[in-house]
Coordinates of C-alpha atoms in Angstrom, one line a residue:
M8 CA -63.3 -10.2 10.9
F9 CA -59.1 -12.1 9.9
D10 CA -56.7 -11.6 6.8
E11 CA -56.2 -14.6 4.0
E12 CA -53.2 -16.1 5.5
V13 CA -55.1 -16.8 9.0
A14 CA -57.9 -18.2 7.0
A15 CA -56.1 -20.8 5.5
V16 CA -54.7 -21.9 8.5
I17 CA -57.8 -22.3 10.0
Q18 CA -59.3 -23.5 7.0
S19 CA -56.7 -26.2 7.3
L20 CA -56.9 -27.0 10.7
D21 CA -60.3 -27.6 10.9
A22 CA -60.4 -29.6 7.5
G23 CA -57.3 -31.6 8.2
F24 CA -56.9 -31.6 12.0
P25 CA -57.1 -35.5 13.8
R26 CA -60.1 -36.2 15.5
V27 CA -58.7 -37.3 18.4
E28 CA -61.6 -37.9 20.1
E29 CA -62.3 -40.9 17.9
M30 CA -58.4 -42.1 19.1
T31 CA -56.5 -44.0 22.1
G32 CA -54.0 -41.8 23.3
A33 CA -51.3 -43.9 21.3
E34 CA -53.1 -43.1 18.3
A35 CA -53.5 -39.3 18.9
R36 CA -49.9 -38.6 19.5
A37 CA -48.9 -40.8 16.0
A38 CA -51.3 -38.5 14.1
I39 CA -50.2 -35.7 15.7
A40 CA -46.7 -36.1 15.6
A41 CA -47.0 -37.0 11.8
R42 CA -47.7 -33.8 11.3
R43 CA -45.1 -32.0 13.2
Q44 CA -42.4 -29.5 11.0
P45 CA -38.5 -29.9 12.0
P46 CA -37.3 -26.5 13.4
T47 CA -36.0 -24.0 10.8
N48 CA -34.1 -22.1 13.7
L49 CA -31.5 -24.3 14.9
D50 CA -28.9 -22.1 14.9
A51 CA -31.2 -19.3 17.1
V52 CA -29.5 -20.5 19.9
A53 CA -25.7 -21.0 21.1
K54 CA -26.6 -24.2 22.3
T55 CA -28.8 -27.4 23.4
E56 CA -28.8 -30.0 26.4
D57 CA -30.8 -32.6 27.1
R58 CA -31.2 -34.3 30.2
E59 CA -33.0 -35.9 32.8
I60 CA -34.4 -34.3 36.4
P61 CA -35.6 -36.6 39.1
G62 CA -39.7 -36.6 39.1
P63 CA -42.1 -38.0 41.3
G64 CA -42.9 -40.4 39.0
G65 CA -38.9 -41.0 37.8
A66 CA -36.7 -39.1 35.9
I67 CA -38.2 -36.6 33.7
P68 CA -36.5 -35.6 30.1
V69 CA -35.8 -32.2 30.0
R70 CA -34.3 -30.0 26.9
L71 CA -32.1 -27.1 28.0
Y72 CA -31.8 -23.9 26.0
F73 CA -29.2 -21.3 26.3
P74 CA -29.0 -18.3 23.9
H75 CA -26.1 -16.5 22.7
H76 CA -25.4 -13.3 24.7
D77 CA -22.2 -11.4 25.6
A78 CA -23.5 -10.3 28.9
D79 CA -21.6 -11.5 32.6
E80 CA -24.4 -11.3 34.8
P81 CA -26.7 -14.0 35.4
L82 CA -29.7 -14.8 33.1
P83 CA -33.9 -15.4 33.5
V84 CA -34.8 -19.4 33.9
V85 CA -38.1 -20.3 32.1
V86 CA -39.7 -23.6 32.8
F87 CA -41.7 -24.1 29.7
C88 CA -44.6 -26.6 29.8
H89 CA -46.3 -27.9 26.5
G90 CA -49.2 -28.3 25.3
G91 CA -51.2 -31.1 23.3
G92 CA -54.3 -31.8 25.5
F93 CA -52.4 -33.6 28.4
V94 CA -52.2 -36.0 25.9
F95 CA -49.4 -35.4 23.2
C96 CA -46.5 -33.8 22.1
D97 CA -43.9 -33.1 23.6
I98 CA -39.6 -31.6 23.6
E99 CA -39.7 -31.8 20.1
S100 CA -42.9 -30.5 19.0
H101 CA -42.0 -27.3 20.7
D102 CA -38.5 -26.9 20.0
G103 CA -38.3 -24.1 17.6
F104 CA -40.8 -22.3 19.8
C105 CA -38.4 -22.8 22.9
R106 CA -35.7 -21.8 20.3
D107 CA -37.4 -18.6 20.1
L108 CA -38.0 -17.9 23.7
S109 CA -34.6 -18.8 24.7
A110 CA -32.9 -16.7 21.9
R111 CA -35.6 -13.6 22.1
T112 CA -35.5 -12.6 26.0
E113 CA -31.9 -14.1 26.6
A114 CA -33.3 -16.6 29.1
V115 CA -31.9 -19.9 30.2
V116 CA -35.5 -22.3 29.2
I117 CA -36.0 -25.5 30.8
S118 CA -38.7 -27.4 28.1
V119 CA -40.1 -30.4 30.3
D120 CA -41.3 -33.7 29.2
Y121 CA -43.9 -34.1 32.0
R122 CA -45.5 -37.5 31.7
L123 CA -49.1 -37.9 29.6
A124 CA -52.1 -38.9 29.8
P125 CA -54.0 -41.2 29.8
E126 CA -51.4 -43.7 30.8
H127 CA -50.6 -41.2 34.0
K128 CA -53.7 -39.7 35.1
A129 CA -53.8 -36.3 36.4
P130 CA -51.8 -35.1 38.8
A131 CA -48.8 -36.8 37.1
A132 CA -48.5 -34.1 34.2
A133 CA -49.0 -31.1 37.6
Q134 CA -46.5 -33.1 39.6
D135 CA -43.8 -33.4 37.2
A136 CA -44.2 -29.3 36.2
Y137 CA -43.7 -28.7 39.6
A138 CA -40.8 -30.8 40.3
A139 CA -38.9 -28.9 37.0
L140 CA -39.5 -25.4 38.4
T141 CA -38.3 -26.8 42.1
W142 CA -35.2 -27.9 40.2
A143 CA -34.8 -25.3 38.1
A144 CA -34.9 -22.6 41.3
E145 CA -32.2 -25.4 42.7
H146 CA -30.2 -24.8 39.9
A147 CA -30.9 -22.1 38.3
R148 CA -27.2 -20.6 39.4
E149 CA -25.3 -24.0 37.9
L150 CA -27.0 -23.5 34.1
G151 CA -26.0 -20.0 34.4
G152 CA -29.5 -18.3 35.3
D153 CA -30.3 -16.1 38.4
P154 CA -32.9 -17.7 40.5
D155 CA -34.7 -14.1 41.1
R156 CA -35.6 -14.4 38.1
L157 CA -37.6 -17.5 37.6
V158 CA -40.3 -17.9 35.1
I159 CA -42.8 -20.5 34.7
A160 CA -44.6 -20.9 31.0
G161 CA -47.3 -23.5 29.0
D162 CA -49.2 -22.9 26.5
S163 CA -52.9 -24.7 26.8
A164 CA -52.7 -27.5 28.7
G165 CA -49.4 -26.2 29.8
G166 CA -50.5 -23.0 30.8
N167 CA -53.0 -25.1 33.2
L168 CA -50.1 -26.4 34.4
A169 CA -47.7 -22.9 34.5
A170 CA -50.8 -21.8 36.8
G171 CA -51.3 -25.0 39.3
A172 CA -47.2 -25.0 39.6
C173 CA -47.7 -21.3 41.0
L174 CA -50.6 -21.6 42.9
V175 CA -48.7 -24.7 45.0
A176 CA -45.4 -22.7 45.1
R177 CA -47.5 -20.1 47.2
D178 CA -49.2 -22.5 49.5
T179 CA -46.2 -24.7 50.4
G180 CA -43.6 -22.2 50.5
G181 CA -42.2 -23.5 47.3
P182 CA -40.6 -21.5 44.8
E183 CA -40.2 -17.5 44.0
V184 CA -41.4 -17.3 40.9
A185 CA -40.9 -13.5 39.0
A186 CA -43.4 -14.0 36.4
Q187 CA -46.1 -16.9 35.1
V188 CA -46.7 -17.0 31.6
L189 CA -50.0 -18.8 30.4
I190 CA -50.6 -18.9 26.8
Y191 CA -54.5 -19.9 25.8
P192 CA -54.4 -22.0 29.0
A193 CA -56.6 -24.6 29.1
L194 CA -58.2 -24.0 33.0
D195 CA -61.8 -25.2 33.0
P196 CA -62.8 -28.8 32.5
A197 CA -66.5 -27.8 32.5
C198 CA -66.4 -26.8 28.8
D199 CA -69.5 -24.8 29.1
T200 CA -68.7 -21.2 28.2
A201 CA -69.9 -18.7 25.8
S202 CA -66.6 -19.2 23.4
Y203 CA -67.2 -23.0 23.9
R204 CA -70.6 -22.4 22.5
D205 CA -69.5 -19.4 19.8
Y206 CA -66.1 -21.6 18.8
G207 CA -66.8 -25.0 19.8
T208 CA -66.2 -26.0 16.1
G209 CA -65.1 -24.4 12.8
Y210 CA -61.4 -23.0 14.3
G211 CA -59.1 -26.0 14.5
N212 CA -60.1 -26.6 18.6
T213 CA -62.7 -28.4 19.4
K214 CA -65.3 -28.5 22.2
A215 CA -65.5 -32.2 22.0
A216 CA -61.4 -32.4 21.5
M217 CA -61.1 -30.3 25.0
Q218 CA -63.6 -32.8 26.2
W219 CA -61.2 -35.8 25.2
Y220 CA -58.7 -34.6 26.5
W221 CA -59.9 -33.5 29.7
R222 CA -61.2 -36.9 29.9
Q223 CA -58.2 -38.8 29.3
Y224 CA -55.9 -36.3 32.1
L225 CA -58.8 -36.8 34.9
P226 CA -58.9 -39.7 37.5
E227 CA -62.0 -41.6 37.2
D228 CA -63.4 -40.4 40.7
G229 CA -62.5 -36.5 40.3
Q230 CA -61.1 -37.2 43.7
I231 CA -57.7 -34.5 43.3
E232 CA -56.1 -32.2 46.0
P233 CA -55.5 -29.5 46.2
R234 CA -58.9 -29.4 43.3
Y235 CA -56.7 -26.2 42.1
Q236 CA -53.7 -27.6 41.2
I237 CA -55.6 -29.2 38.4
E238 CA -58.4 -26.7 37.9
P239 CA -56.3 -23.0 38.6
L240 CA -60.1 -21.1 38.2
A241 CA -61.2 -22.9 41.6
A242 CA -59.3 -21.2 44.3
D243 CA -60.5 -19.5 47.1
T244 CA -58.2 -16.6 46.4
F245 CA -55.4 -15.6 43.7
C246 CA -53.6 -12.9 46.2
D247 CA -49.4 -13.3 46.2
L248 CA -49.6 -14.9 42.9
P249 CA -46.7 -13.7 40.6
P250 CA -47.3 -11.9 37.9
A251 CA -48.6 -12.8 34.5
I252 CA -49.0 -12.7 31.6
V253 CA -52.1 -14.2 30.0
V254 CA -52.6 -14.7 26.0
T255 CA -55.7 -15.6 24.4
A256 CA -56.8 -15.7 21.2
G257 CA -61.0 -15.0 20.0
L258 CA -61.7 -17.6 18.2
D259 CA -60.7 -20.2 20.5
P260 CA -63.5 -22.5 22.7
L261 CA -60.4 -21.6 25.8
S262 CA -60.3 -17.7 25.1
D263 CA -63.2 -17.3 28.0
E264 CA -61.3 -19.4 30.5
G265 CA -58.2 -17.7 30.1
R266 CA -59.6 -13.9 30.4
A267 CA -62.0 -15.0 33.9
Y268 CA -58.7 -15.9 35.2
A269 CA -56.7 -12.8 34.1
T270 CA -59.7 -10.8 36.1
A271 CA -59.6 -12.7 38.8
L272 CA -55.7 -12.4 39.2
A273 CA -56.3 -8.6 38.5
G274 CA -59.7 -8.4 41.1
D275 CA -56.8 -10.4 43.7
G276 CA -53.8 -7.7 43.0
V277 CA -51.6 -9.4 41.0
P278 CA -50.6 -7.3 38.0
V279 CA -50.9 -9.0 35.3
T280 CA -50.4 -8.1 31.5
H281 CA -53.7 -9.6 29.4
R282 CA -53.2 -9.5 25.7
H283 CA -56.0 -10.9 23.7
Y284 CA -56.4 -12.0 19.6
P285 CA -59.8 -11.5 18.2
G286 CA -58.8 -12.7 14.7
L287 CA -56.8 -15.2 16.1
F288 CA -57.3 -19.2 16.9
H289 CA -55.7 -22.1 19.5
G290 CA -52.3 -22.6 18.9
F291 CA -51.3 -19.5 16.5
L292 CA -48.5 -18.7 18.8
T293 CA -46.4 -21.7 18.0
I294 CA -46.9 -21.4 14.5
M295 CA -43.7 -20.1 13.8
P296 CA -44.0 -19.2 10.3
L297 CA -47.2 -17.6 10.6
Q298 CA -47.0 -14.1 10.3
A299 CA -49.9 -13.1 12.7
G300 CA -47.7 -15.4 15.1
R301 CA -45.1 -13.7 14.5
S302 CA -45.7 -10.1 15.7
A303 CA -48.0 -11.5 18.8
R304 CA -44.5 -13.7 20.2
D305 CA -42.8 -10.3 19.3
L306 CA -44.8 -8.2 21.7
L307 CA -44.5 -11.6 23.9
W308 CA -40.9 -11.7 24.3
H309 CA -41.2 -7.9 25.4
D310 CA -44.3 -8.8 28.0
L311 CA -41.5 -11.6 29.6
R312 CA -38.4 -9.5 29.0
A313 CA -40.4 -6.5 30.8
A314 CA -41.2 -9.1 33.2
T315 CA -37.7 -10.8 34.3
K316 CA -35.6 -7.6 34.0
R317 CA -33.2 -6.7 37.0
G318 CA -34.6 -5.6 39.5
T319 CA -38.4 -6.1 38.9
S320 CA -38.7 -9.1 41.0

């Protein structure tokens, strides 16, 4: 089903990934941070800049990435929300990925260090993501960016935040978004699809871990309005949402909900590019040395460049 390199990574993840469901949020963060490898592509971009932007719960740390480029015209702007089950990961964990994103798509990237659960329950992370999207739209020009080519992207939990932000923007007259990029997004807290049953153990990410992530993130009373801000699949309609690039992995408990969202978007007339990788696993795109991840990233960057080409938004 998959090559030796992928099999070795899956075995390593399944054997060595911390059992986060047996930890506190702080313990999970420490365990994941201990596994972190420093990025090796530090010179991929022209510069980075750490800032703080206003948010509903206080200042939100962000890291800006500026690509090497010779053109005088403004660049696309990508707001990126990292994965990590709403509980862990941060700007540093996805630094290498964001450098590649900025360099390969020639975009200004804004990586968002949103508030984490369980200390900050939903909708804190979603509110921070939307605040960052709004800030990016307002400040795009001063960053050398084009507000008409504004993208929001995220992997896993970050994909949830990106999808939710687009729904809120649509329904509240918020920023015009040129594209949404949802990388194996976490969209359904029920955790009860066929892919959960088939791939909920043995492939790194597990059903038990996903259930734990959702328990950390969701408020105890379950009352969140609008509901779709946290559960994008619960939206009544998907009409008038931004064009989407959706990436799913076959060996992933989240595979079916990503497929379902791509299908729902397309069914309501939203242009969708859905890239499905049957022999790959949750998280493969951000493992920078993985060869299968490199080729998939090449295609993702191609899709994103096409979505943000001048005159397409």
